[in-house]
Amino acid sequence: MLGPIRIMWMRQIKEYWRSKPRLIASIAQPTIFLMALGFGLGPVFQQAGGGDYVQFLTPGILGMALLFGSVFNGVSILWDKQFGFLKESLVAPVPRISLLIGHSIGGATTAVFQGIVLLPVSYFIGFRLDSLLFIPLIILFMFLISFLFSLLGISMGAKLDDPEAFPLIINLVIIPIFFLSGALFPINNLPDFVTPMAKLNPLSYGVDGLRGTMIGSSDFGIVTDIGILLVVTFILLVISNYLFEKLET
Amino acid sequence: MNAIEVDSLTKIYKKFTAVDNITFNVNEGEIFAFLGPNGAGKTTSLKILTTILQPTSGNIRVNGYDVLHKKNDVRKSIGVIFQSNSLDEKLTAYENMEYHAVLYRLPKKEIKGRVNKLLENVELLDRKDDLIKTFSGGMKRRIEIARGLIHTPQVLFLDEPTLGLDAHTRAFMWEYIRNLKENNNLTVFLTTHNLDEAEKIADRIAIIDKGKIQTIGTFEQIKEITGVDTLEQAFLKLTGHEIRR
Ligand SMILES: Nc1ncnc2c1ncn2[C@@H]1O[C@H](COP(=O)(O)OP(=O)(O)OP(=O)(O)O)[C@@H](O)[C@H]1O
Ligand SMILES: [Mg+2]
């Protein structure tokens, strides 16, 4: 099972690395976001007495970059359907879950790479890590978030057929996930009826975990964050495995 | 023993019946050809036999394993070369072959030698590190043929294997397959439009049209049943039209 996981993982990484436009865009987009929001909204936030917005924002933008970077990996399933390569994988004598896991780890690896590149960038807009010792934990959170959302993207890719429609549908799903995660503004200031949605949103725990490890401020506690991310990942793994087993071309 | 047993297979897409209650067996070590015009249901049947498409009804066994309930055993024992593209354009020729070798559990230290050997056989060894998207149609086909032969299955499924293939690669492929048949008792299920090839290669032929098997037998038997001299005439008589390529 390890061989298939590894070869699928390598495939995702090679294809990411070989497409320079994709590589550049995937790093430029969150960088622009971070700069624009950090420089633009920071002073407003501070005047309103909200503390240091850059410290608050950076983990959120990091969460955003991981979310977008990983969910969009699902689109490659659609291209594999379109170009026929999927047949080669589906007819192979390997448990499909190994292909699924390899694909997700691959997607997660590229997303985490984007996240890691963002860290030095954030230094320039004035972000300071609470402690360098937490870097391994930060990377762990990055990976948990990315793996979870890669699975989400791949599940959606397994269900959909039209690569043109995929980004539109994906946006429909991830924009609410993003805004209701506390990435840009704290969830406890939200109106009462949205709070439960934010609490059900796995990205809320991801962003909370990133804040906990990056600036030492967490609402739920890091252990809860990890626990919930793992449980949701497990559920998604079961769902996407089911969808993968039913895939046909 | 029968390598392939198909009993009353039907496949209905939405409302359209692509395969209509077909029944046939293929013996172990036999080369069996599905011959039929476009849209006859050849690819649909082949996808069902190779476990990647769900039949609407019917019982199918490949190497004794039920294709619905023993998918993984079926997959372990077969090799498939598809009609439509099945390469990853963003990987190199070598990487595509390596991907296959790993999924089919070739021992790690044998992979490189085996892949290089087959690439040499289809005369693409010097292009092994080029991305597939830079290959011509026929070159892609050659890679698919080479890839399909990396592992040695008990039953090999070939969907229009020689379509778009040059004479040289075609000769290599049939030579290679004949060898496997003789030495390893390989069974081959192939679909083709090429009447000469069916006549030369296949032990038995099934002529299929509109989802139904019109006739089945050796070349001689088919000639006898239809009372004509050539496979082409038999084909015309049974399907009512020229073979469409
Ligand atoms: N996914 C699908 N959805 C609906 N109809 C389909 C689908 N795939 C194939 N068909 C239909 O089923 C019929 C049989 O198709 P199939 O691909 O099996 O033909 P074939 O014998 O392989 O033809 P060819 O010689 O052109 O390859 C055709 O009429 C085709 O339009
Ligand atoms: Mg076909």
Short mmCIF file of C-alpha atoms in Angstrom, two decimals, chain A residues 5 9 66-67 69-71 73-74 97-112 139-155 202-203 229-238 240:
data_model
loop_
_atom_site.label_atom_id
_atom_site.label_comp_id
_atom_site.label_asym_id
_atom_site.label_seq_id
_atom_site.Cartn_x
_atom_site.Cartn_y
_atom_site.Cartn_z
CA ILE A 5 0.59 6.09 -1.91
CA TRP A 9 2.07 11.66 -3.84
CA LEU A 66 -4.06 26.36 2.92
CA LEU A 67 -7.80 26.09 2.32
CA GLY A 69 -4.40 25.58 -2.05
CA SER A 70 -5.71 22.22 -0.94
CA VAL A 71 -9.35 22.18 -2.06
CA ASN A 73 -6.35 19.83 -5.81
CA GLY A 74 -9.63 18.07 -6.45
CA ILE A 97 -8.01 4.38 -0.65
CA SER A 98 -4.26 4.27 -1.22
CA LEU A 99 -4.62 6.43 -4.32
CA LEU A 100 -6.92 8.73 -2.39
CA ILE A 101 -4.47 9.08 0.48
CA GLY A 102 -1.51 9.57 -1.87
CA HIS A 103 -3.38 12.25 -3.74
CA SER A 104 -4.38 14.03 -0.54
CA ILE A 105 -0.92 13.93 0.95
CA GLY A 106 0.40 15.29 -2.34
CA GLY A 107 -2.14 18.10 -2.33
CA ALA A 108 -1.44 18.79 1.31
CA THR A 109 2.30 18.92 0.70
CA THR A 110 1.96 21.59 -1.96
CA ALA A 111 -0.41 23.60 0.23
CA VAL A 112 1.92 23.37 3.24
CA ILE A 139 3.56 22.91 10.42
CA LEU A 140 1.54 20.09 11.95
CA PHE A 141 -1.54 22.32 11.93
CA MET A 142 -0.81 23.39 8.38
CA PHE A 143 -0.70 19.75 7.37
CA LEU A 144 -3.87 18.78 9.23
CA ILE A 145 -5.80 21.64 7.62
CA SER A 146 -4.45 20.90 4.15
CA PHE A 147 -5.00 17.17 4.30
CA LEU A 148 -8.58 17.66 5.46
CA PHE A 149 -9.42 20.12 2.71
CA SER A 150 -7.60 18.13 0.03
CA LEU A 151 -9.93 15.27 0.89
CA LEU A 152 -12.89 17.62 0.58
CA GLY A 153 -11.71 18.81 -2.84
CA ILE A 154 -11.04 15.29 -4.05
CA SER A 155 -14.46 14.08 -2.90
CA PRO A 202 -13.50 22.61 10.66
CA LEU A 203 -11.47 25.57 9.44
CA LEU A 229 -9.53 18.22 12.82
CA LEU A 230 -8.68 14.52 13.11
CA VAL A 231 -12.29 13.49 13.59
CA VAL A 232 -13.46 15.50 10.58
CA THR A 233 -10.58 14.13 8.51
CA PHE A 234 -11.60 10.61 9.43
CA ILE A 235 -15.21 11.26 8.42
CA LEU A 236 -14.11 12.75 5.11
CA LEU A 237 -11.82 9.80 4.51
CA VAL A 238 -14.75 7.41 4.91
CA SER A 240 -14.34 10.00 -0.09
#
